Amino acid sequence: MPPPRRTSPPLGAIRVTTGKVIKKEGRLAIFIGVENGYPAGLDINRIKEFYDLGARYMTLSHSRNNDICDSSTDPAGPEHNGLSSFGEEVVRRMNALGMMVDVSHISDEAFYDVLNISSVPVIASHSSCRALCENPRNLSDDMILALKKNGGVIQICILSAYLKSPEANPVLDSTIAEIRRKYGDGRNLTGEQMRSMRDEIRAAQKKYEKLATVKDLVDHIDHVVQIAGIDYVGIGTDFDGGGKIAGCSNVAEMKNITIELLRRGYSRKEIEKIWSGNIMRVLRTAEAYAAGQNQASLLP
């Protein structure tokens, strides 16, 4: 019997079990995340505020360093040489709350610091394989194997530059460089100016970019499966951050990934793990750890 037709808006889910209930009702379940711990500043209580507002994972940094840790892409270089002391506190607080720690965007040193400190598996919500595409945003094989040992998941990012090393494209490069000169380094832009800059960059990319394909994306999934196993890989779109590839530029086209997985011989059970099973396992583990911590705190 086919699932009920979705006619209602999606609902936010706060636990794996509530997500399953929402799905059984024929609705989409959305788990909220915070991409960049910067808004926490140096206030550890903000982490629980994020959690209470529904956030169930947080990416520790974004494209620049913050008070929590170093970014993998800050042009100024490292500030903390990994996690800061406050960042260590943040990871422990997230563990205690049942909030998944997201290591995408953070530096290699910060990545290993997180694994040394976290009591539960962590996720790389939208990263790919450095062995196939040399990019600081991607994870090396050693990092993927360390993530496996931790029990975590790397979710392959649907963003062309993280899947395939870009071919020389001087027209696109010069166009984007001119846009960036027009707006400066972005630090002092208003929200409207930032949106305008992004719109102009995306328009240039749409016109000139040579995108990676769905096959390139599944090559990254294959790579993780080959070196770590089927239980440690997922998919992270990044559609709101420039993510798109030829054949998958929006949610409506994500079925093309499943088609390619089937073409390569992945079973239904394996595909379910890739699409949701693996990351839900990590969230269940985070929830269980937090519940155990809370129970322990009630003991005399």
mmCIF file of C-alpha atoms in Angstrom:
data_model
loop_
_atom_site.group_PDB
_atom_site.id
_atom_site.type_symbol
_atom_site.label_atom_id
_atom_site.label_comp_id
_atom_site.label_asym_id
_atom_site.label_seq_id
_atom_site.Cartn_x
_atom_site.Cartn_y
_atom_site.Cartn_z
ATOM 1 C CA MET A 1 0.000 0.000 0.000
ATOM 2 C CA PRO A 2 1.529 3.369 -0.971
ATOM 3 C CA PRO A 3 2.147 5.913 1.795
ATOM 4 C CA PRO A 4 -0.463 8.642 2.270
ATOM 5 C CA ARG A 5 -0.111 11.591 -0.065
ATOM 6 C CA ARG A 6 1.624 14.506 1.613
ATOM 7 C CA THR A 7 -0.773 17.435 1.682
ATOM 8 C CA SER A 8 0.331 19.037 4.946
ATOM 9 C CA PRO A 9 3.445 21.072 5.682
ATOM 10 C CA PRO A 10 6.457 19.312 7.231
ATOM 11 C CA LEU A 11 6.837 19.166 10.982
ATOM 12 C CA GLY A 12 9.896 19.711 13.125
ATOM 13 C CA ALA A 13 11.080 16.580 14.890
ATOM 14 C CA ILE A 14 12.883 16.607 18.220
ATOM 15 C CA ARG A 15 13.604 12.887 18.610
ATOM 16 C CA VAL A 16 14.085 9.929 16.292
ATOM 17 C CA THR A 17 10.813 8.456 17.556
ATOM 18 C CA THR A 18 8.829 11.621 16.814
ATOM 19 C CA GLY A 19 10.342 11.690 13.342
ATOM 20 C CA LYS A 20 9.046 8.171 12.736
ATOM 21 C CA VAL A 21 5.569 9.114 13.943
ATOM 22 C CA ILE A 22 5.498 12.115 11.622
ATOM 23 C CA LYS A 23 6.598 9.925 8.712
ATOM 24 C CA LYS A 24 3.856 7.367 9.433
ATOM 25 C CA GLU A 25 1.341 10.205 9.228
ATOM 26 C CA GLY A 26 2.512 10.815 5.669
ATOM 27 C CA ARG A 27 4.283 14.054 6.493
ATOM 28 C CA LEU A 28 7.896 15.129 6.187
ATOM 29 C CA ALA A 29 9.917 15.316 9.393
ATOM 30 C CA ILE A 30 12.577 18.012 9.647
ATOM 31 C CA PHE A 31 15.428 17.931 12.146
ATOM 32 C CA ILE A 32 16.772 21.412 12.804
ATOM 33 C CA GLY A 33 20.485 22.140 12.824
ATOM 34 C CA VAL A 34 22.627 25.191 13.555
ATOM 35 C CA GLU A 35 25.335 25.738 10.948
ATOM 36 C CA ASN A 36 28.070 27.600 12.815
ATOM 37 C CA GLY A 37 28.439 27.850 16.567
ATOM 38 C CA TYR A 38 29.421 31.517 16.234
ATOM 39 C CA PRO A 39 26.121 32.823 17.725
ATOM 40 C CA ALA A 40 27.002 31.137 21.015
ATOM 41 C CA GLY A 41 29.842 33.591 21.512
ATOM 42 C CA LEU A 42 31.460 32.527 24.780
ATOM 43 C CA ASP A 43 28.160 31.753 26.522
ATOM 44 C CA ILE A 44 27.838 28.011 27.127
ATOM 45 C CA ASN A 45 24.177 28.454 28.080
ATOM 46 C CA ARG A 46 23.385 29.353 24.478
ATOM 47 C CA ILE A 47 23.903 25.704 23.517
ATOM 48 C CA LYS A 48 20.907 24.635 25.602
ATOM 49 C CA GLU A 49 18.933 27.564 24.206
ATOM 50 C CA PHE A 50 19.579 26.223 20.706
ATOM 51 C CA TYR A 51 18.574 22.746 21.870
ATOM 52 C CA ASP A 52 15.387 24.008 23.517
ATOM 53 C CA LEU A 53 14.481 25.781 20.273
ATOM 54 C CA GLY A 54 14.666 22.425 18.493
ATOM 55 C CA ALA A 55 18.245 22.190 17.211
ATOM 56 C CA ARG A 56 19.499 18.611 17.250
ATOM 57 C CA TYR A 57 22.926 19.162 15.746
ATOM 58 C CA MET A 58 25.351 22.034 15.427
ATOM 59 C CA THR A 59 28.205 22.619 13.003
ATOM 60 C CA LEU A 60 30.949 23.960 15.239
ATOM 61 C CA SER A 61 32.253 26.559 12.776
ATOM 62 C CA HIS A 62 31.699 27.761 9.234
ATOM 63 C CA SER A 63 34.075 29.392 6.756
ATOM 64 C CA ARG A 64 35.906 31.443 9.412
ATOM 65 C CA ASN A 65 37.309 30.674 12.852
ATOM 66 C CA ASN A 66 35.120 31.379 15.862
ATOM 67 C CA ASP A 67 35.406 31.098 19.644
ATOM 68 C CA ILE A 68 34.762 27.344 19.486
ATOM 69 C CA CYS A 69 37.331 26.160 16.964
ATOM 70 C CA ASP A 70 39.268 26.794 13.788
ATOM 71 C CA SER A 71 37.661 26.583 10.386
ATOM 72 C CA SER A 72 39.178 24.560 7.559
ATOM 73 C CA THR A 73 38.927 27.568 5.242
ATOM 74 C CA ASP A 74 39.765 30.706 7.213
ATOM 75 C CA PRO A 75 42.227 32.689 5.061
ATOM 76 C CA ALA A 76 43.837 34.032 8.244
ATOM 77 C CA GLY A 77 44.883 30.528 9.275
ATOM 78 C CA PRO A 78 44.360 28.819 12.643
ATOM 79 C CA GLU A 79 43.512 30.745 15.784
ATOM 80 C CA HIS A 80 43.271 27.921 18.336
ATOM 81 C CA ASN A 81 45.171 25.112 16.581
ATOM 82 C CA GLY A 82 42.021 23.011 16.873
ATOM 83 C CA LEU A 83 39.311 23.321 19.499
ATOM 84 C CA SER A 84 39.520 26.138 22.018
ATOM 85 C CA SER A 85 39.016 25.380 25.705
ATOM 86 C CA PHE A 86 35.522 26.812 25.290
ATOM 87 C CA GLY A 87 35.039 24.514 22.301
ATOM 88 C CA GLU A 88 35.855 21.517 24.472
ATOM 89 C CA GLU A 89 33.153 22.665 26.870
ATOM 90 C CA VAL A 90 30.721 23.049 23.968
ATOM 91 C CA VAL A 91 31.313 19.477 22.769
ATOM 92 C CA ARG A 92 30.742 18.096 26.261
ATOM 93 C CA ARG A 93 27.573 20.162 26.685
ATOM 94 C CA MET A 94 26.235 18.967 23.334
ATOM 95 C CA ASN A 95 26.907 15.373 24.384
ATOM 96 C CA ALA A 96 25.055 15.942 27.648
ATOM 97 C CA LEU A 97 22.048 17.394 25.810
ATOM 98 C CA GLY A 98 21.832 14.719 23.122
ATOM 99 C CA MET A 99 22.789 17.173 20.391
ATOM 100 C CA MET A 100 24.927 15.812 17.554
ATOM 101 C CA VAL A 101 28.317 17.437 17.014
ATOM 102 C CA ASP A 102 28.918 18.310 13.358
ATOM 103 C CA VAL A 103 32.552 18.391 12.212
ATOM 104 C CA SER A 104 31.977 19.667 8.667
ATOM 105 C CA HIS A 105 33.776 22.974 8.027
ATOM 106 C CA ILE A 106 36.168 22.612 10.967
ATOM 107 C CA SER A 107 39.938 22.233 10.623
ATOM 108 C CA ASP A 108 41.666 18.856 10.643
ATOM 109 C CA GLU A 109 43.145 19.582 14.073
ATOM 110 C CA ALA A 110 39.734 20.530 15.453
ATOM 111 C CA PHE A 111 38.270 17.358 13.920
ATOM 112 C CA TYR A 112 40.670 15.136 15.847
ATOM 113 C CA ASP A 113 40.177 17.192 19.018
ATOM 114 C CA VAL A 114 36.424 16.583 18.773
ATOM 115 C CA LEU A 115 36.906 12.840 18.366
ATOM 116 C CA ASN A 116 39.190 12.769 21.402
ATOM 117 C CA ILE A 117 36.647 14.602 23.558
ATOM 118 C CA SER A 118 33.226 13.447 22.372
ATOM 119 C CA SER A 119 31.663 10.579 24.297
ATOM 120 C CA VAL A 120 29.325 9.735 21.410
ATOM 121 C CA PRO A 121 29.576 9.421 17.613
ATOM 122 C CA VAL A 122 29.684 12.644 15.600
ATOM 123 C CA ILE A 123 28.667 13.590 12.064
ATOM 124 C CA ALA A 124 30.190 15.378 9.114
ATOM 125 C CA SER A 125 26.865 16.708 7.850
ATOM 126 C CA HIS A 126 28.071 17.840 4.425
ATOM 127 C CA SER A 127 31.609 16.847 3.473
ATOM 128 C CA SER A 128 33.106 14.599 0.810
ATOM 129 C CA CYS A 129 36.264 12.541 0.237
ATOM 130 C CA ARG A 130 39.609 14.293 -0.078
ATOM 131 C CA ALA A 131 41.038 11.241 -1.843
ATOM 132 C CA LEU A 132 38.725 11.958 -4.788
ATOM 133 C CA CYS A 133 38.657 15.748 -4.599
ATOM 134 C CA GLU A 134 41.434 17.684 -2.890
ATOM 135 C CA ASN A 135 39.635 20.324 -0.856
ATOM 136 C CA PRO A 136 40.138 21.339 2.789
ATOM 137 C CA ARG A 137 36.388 20.981 3.329
ATOM 138 C CA ASN A 138 36.622 17.266 2.590
ATOM 139 C CA LEU A 139 37.843 14.462 4.863
ATOM 140 C CA SER A 140 40.986 12.443 4.225
ATOM 141 C CA ASP A 141 40.876 8.650 4.321
ATOM 142 C CA ASP A 142 42.527 8.720 7.752
ATOM 143 C CA MET A 143 39.810 11.074 8.987
ATOM 144 C CA ILE A 144 37.062 8.867 7.548
ATOM 145 C CA LEU A 145 38.570 5.828 9.273
ATOM 146 C CA ALA A 146 38.809 7.783 12.535
ATOM 147 C CA LEU A 147 35.153 8.738 12.108
ATOM 148 C CA LYS A 148 34.336 5.056 11.618
ATOM 149 C CA LYS A 149 36.141 4.188 14.850
ATOM 150 C CA ASN A 150 34.094 6.896 16.556
ATOM 151 C CA GLY A 151 30.902 5.373 15.110
ATOM 152 C CA GLY A 152 30.029 8.525 13.206
ATOM 153 C CA VAL A 153 28.852 9.286 9.679
ATOM 154 C CA ILE A 154 30.176 11.335 6.764
ATOM 155 C CA GLN A 155 27.365 12.714 4.619
ATOM 156 C CA ILE A 156 28.565 13.290 1.075
ATOM 157 C CA CYS A 157 27.912 16.877 0.033
ATOM 158 C CA ILE A 158 25.936 17.672 -3.117
ATOM 159 C CA LEU A 159 28.244 20.542 -4.021
ATOM 160 C CA SER A 160 30.258 20.339 -7.201
ATOM 161 C CA ALA A 161 33.528 21.783 -5.875
ATOM 162 C CA TYR A 162 33.639 19.121 -3.125
ATOM 163 C CA LEU A 163 33.036 16.236 -5.527
ATOM 164 C CA LYS A 164 35.264 16.946 -8.488
ATOM 165 C CA SER A 165 38.292 19.173 -8.818
ATOM 166 C CA PRO A 166 37.091 22.015 -11.016
ATOM 167 C CA GLU A 167 38.455 22.338 -14.511
ATOM 168 C CA ALA A 168 40.128 25.587 -15.500
ATOM 169 C CA ASN A 169 37.348 28.113 -16.020
ATOM 170 C CA PRO A 170 38.891 31.569 -16.450
ATOM 171 C CA VAL A 171 35.617 33.221 -17.480
ATOM 172 C CA LEU A 172 33.832 32.103 -14.320
ATOM 173 C CA ASP A 173 36.853 32.893 -12.143
ATOM 174 C CA SER A 174 37.172 36.429 -13.469
ATOM 175 C CA THR A 175 33.428 37.044 -13.174
ATOM 176 C CA ILE A 176 33.319 35.921 -9.534
ATOM 177 C CA ALA A 177 36.500 37.865 -8.743
ATOM 178 C CA GLU A 178 34.882 41.006 -10.106
ATOM 179 C CA ILE A 179 31.756 40.399 -8.000
ATOM 180 C CA ARG A 180 33.881 39.939 -4.870
ATOM 181 C CA ARG A 181 35.829 43.125 -5.603
ATOM 182 C CA LYS A 182 32.526 44.921 -5.916
ATOM 183 C CA TYR A 183 31.336 43.806 -2.469
ATOM 184 C CA GLY A 184 34.645 43.557 -0.585
ATOM 185 C CA ASP A 185 35.468 40.766 1.880
ATOM 186 C CA GLY A 186 31.851 40.477 3.048
ATOM 187 C CA ARG A 187 32.443 41.294 6.698
ATOM 188 C CA ASN A 188 30.592 44.616 6.702
ATOM 189 C CA LEU A 189 27.776 43.853 4.287
ATOM 190 C CA THR A 190 24.131 44.278 5.201
ATOM 191 C CA GLY A 191 21.844 41.284 4.869
ATOM 192 C CA GLU A 192 20.456 42.670 1.627
ATOM 193 C CA GLN A 193 23.937 43.246 0.204
ATOM 194 C CA MET A 194 24.994 39.715 1.168
ATOM 195 C CA ARG A 195 21.957 38.270 -0.603
ATOM 196 C CA SER A 196 22.698 40.372 -3.677
ATOM 197 C CA MET A 197 26.304 39.172 -3.761
ATOM 198 C CA ARG A 198 25.232 35.542 -3.462
ATOM 199 C CA ASP A 199 22.590 35.983 -6.157
ATOM 200 C CA GLU A 200 25.158 37.459 -8.533
ATOM 201 C CA ILE A 201 27.645 34.661 -7.823
ATOM 202 C CA ARG A 202 24.990 32.001 -8.329
ATOM 203 C CA ALA A 203 23.897 33.606 -11.595
ATOM 204 C CA ALA A 204 27.502 33.535 -12.822
ATOM 205 C CA GLN A 205 27.882 29.918 -11.737
ATOM 206 C CA LYS A 206 24.674 28.940 -13.499
ATOM 207 C CA LYS A 207 25.914 30.561 -16.682
ATOM 208 C CA TYR A 208 29.536 29.382 -16.727
ATOM 209 C CA GLU A 209 30.076 26.544 -14.229
ATOM 210 C CA LYS A 210 30.955 22.988 -15.285
ATOM 211 C CA LEU A 211 29.253 20.909 -12.629
ATOM 212 C CA ALA A 212 30.049 17.507 -11.179
ATOM 213 C CA THR A 213 27.445 14.814 -11.812
ATOM 214 C CA VAL A 214 25.360 12.347 -9.828
ATOM 215 C CA LYS A 215 27.862 9.673 -10.845
ATOM 216 C CA ASP A 216 30.658 11.735 -9.286
ATOM 217 C CA LEU A 217 28.674 11.970 -6.048
ATOM 218 C CA VAL A 218 28.048 8.230 -5.917
ATOM 219 C CA ASP A 219 31.767 7.666 -6.557
ATOM 220 C CA HIS A 220 32.328 9.339 -3.176
ATOM 221 C CA ILE A 221 29.721 7.104 -1.544
ATOM 222 C CA ASP A 222 31.446 4.092 -3.109
ATOM 223 C CA HIS A 223 34.781 5.272 -1.725
ATOM 224 C CA VAL A 224 33.502 5.533 1.850
ATOM 225 C CA VAL A 225 31.839 2.128 1.572
ATOM 226 C CA GLN A 226 35.061 0.599 0.254
ATOM 227 C CA ILE A 227 37.340 1.963 2.986
ATOM 228 C CA ALA A 228 34.955 2.165 5.961
ATOM 229 C CA GLY A 229 31.718 0.320 5.228
ATOM 230 C CA ILE A 230 28.077 1.000 4.454
ATOM 231 C CA ASP A 231 27.258 2.053 8.035
ATOM 232 C CA TYR A 232 29.303 5.253 7.953
ATOM 233 C CA VAL A 233 28.072 7.172 4.910
ATOM 234 C CA GLY A 234 25.094 9.396 4.169
ATOM 235 C CA ILE A 235 24.077 12.343 1.982
ATOM 236 C CA GLY A 236 24.108 16.044 2.871
ATOM 237 C CA THR A 237 22.687 18.454 0.330
ATOM 238 C CA ASP A 238 23.920 21.980 1.160
ATOM 239 C CA PHE A 239 21.281 23.266 -1.271
ATOM 240 C CA ASP A 240 21.047 26.465 0.783
ATOM 241 C CA GLY A 241 24.801 27.010 0.528
ATOM 242 C CA GLY A 242 25.502 26.624 -3.161
ATOM 243 C CA GLY A 243 24.944 22.892 -3.361
ATOM 244 C CA LYS A 244 23.966 21.472 -6.732
ATOM 245 C CA ILE A 245 25.320 19.119 -9.342
ATOM 246 C CA ALA A 246 24.255 18.126 -12.827
ATOM 247 C CA GLY A 247 21.220 15.918 -12.341
ATOM 248 C CA CYS A 248 20.565 16.977 -8.749
ATOM 249 C CA SER A 249 20.078 20.674 -8.163
ATOM 250 C CA ASN A 250 17.030 20.511 -5.892
ATOM 251 C CA VAL A 251 14.994 18.134 -3.753
ATOM 252 C CA ALA A 252 12.847 17.018 -6.683
ATOM 253 C CA GLU A 253 15.933 15.578 -8.396
ATOM 254 C CA MET A 254 17.345 13.687 -5.413
ATOM 255 C CA LYS A 255 15.703 10.513 -6.694
ATOM 256 C CA ASN A 256 18.449 10.460 -9.328
ATOM 257 C CA ILE A 257 20.929 9.543 -6.603
ATOM 258 C CA THR A 258 18.817 6.543 -5.636
ATOM 259 C CA ILE A 259 18.581 5.529 -9.289
ATOM 260 C CA GLU A 260 22.386 5.594 -9.585
ATOM 261 C CA LEU A 261 22.788 3.655 -6.330
ATOM 262 C CA LEU A 262 20.422 0.981 -7.646
ATOM 263 C CA ARG A 263 22.296 0.913 -10.943
ATOM 264 C CA ARG A 264 25.493 0.155 -9.027
ATOM 265 C CA GLY A 265 23.918 -2.718 -7.150
ATOM 266 C CA TYR A 266 23.142 -1.224 -3.747
ATOM 267 C CA SER A 267 20.303 -3.024 -1.978
ATOM 268 C CA ARG A 268 17.201 -1.351 -0.583
ATOM 269 C CA LYS A 269 18.506 -1.859 2.959
ATOM 270 C CA GLU A 270 21.837 -0.252 2.068
ATOM 271 C CA ILE A 271 20.126 2.694 0.381
ATOM 272 C CA GLU A 272 17.935 3.223 3.445
ATOM 273 C CA LYS A 273 21.099 3.404 5.556
ATOM 274 C CA ILE A 274 22.630 5.969 3.204
ATOM 275 C CA TRP A 275 19.551 8.188 3.072
ATOM 276 C CA SER A 276 18.643 8.183 6.757
ATOM 277 C CA GLY A 277 19.444 5.035 8.690
ATOM 278 C CA ASN A 278 23.041 5.856 9.516
ATOM 279 C CA ILE A 279 22.508 9.399 10.731
ATOM 280 C CA MET A 280 19.426 8.363 12.712
ATOM 281 C CA ARG A 281 21.604 5.747 14.412
ATOM 282 C CA VAL A 282 23.981 8.512 15.498
ATOM 283 C CA LEU A 283 21.103 10.649 16.777
ATOM 284 C CA ARG A 284 19.634 7.696 18.692
ATOM 285 C CA THR A 285 23.030 7.107 20.285
ATOM 286 C CA ALA A 286 23.299 10.786 21.236
ATOM 287 C CA GLU A 287 19.798 10.698 22.722
ATOM 288 C CA ALA A 288 20.544 7.537 24.704
ATOM 289 C CA TYR A 289 23.789 8.952 26.093
ATOM 290 C CA ALA A 290 22.049 12.151 27.203
ATOM 291 C CA ALA A 291 19.234 10.173 28.809
ATOM 292 C CA GLY A 292 21.786 8.110 30.716
ATOM 293 C CA GLN A 293 23.588 11.235 31.879
ATOM 294 C CA ASN A 294 20.335 12.749 33.083
ATOM 295 C CA GLN A 295 19.422 9.573 34.946
ATOM 296 C CA ALA A 296 22.847 9.484 36.568
ATOM 297 C CA SER A 297 22.439 13.077 37.748
ATOM 298 C CA LEU A 298 19.304 12.044 39.654
ATOM 299 C CA LEU A 299 21.093 9.336 41.623
ATOM 300 C CA PRO A 300 21.760 10.062 45.318
#
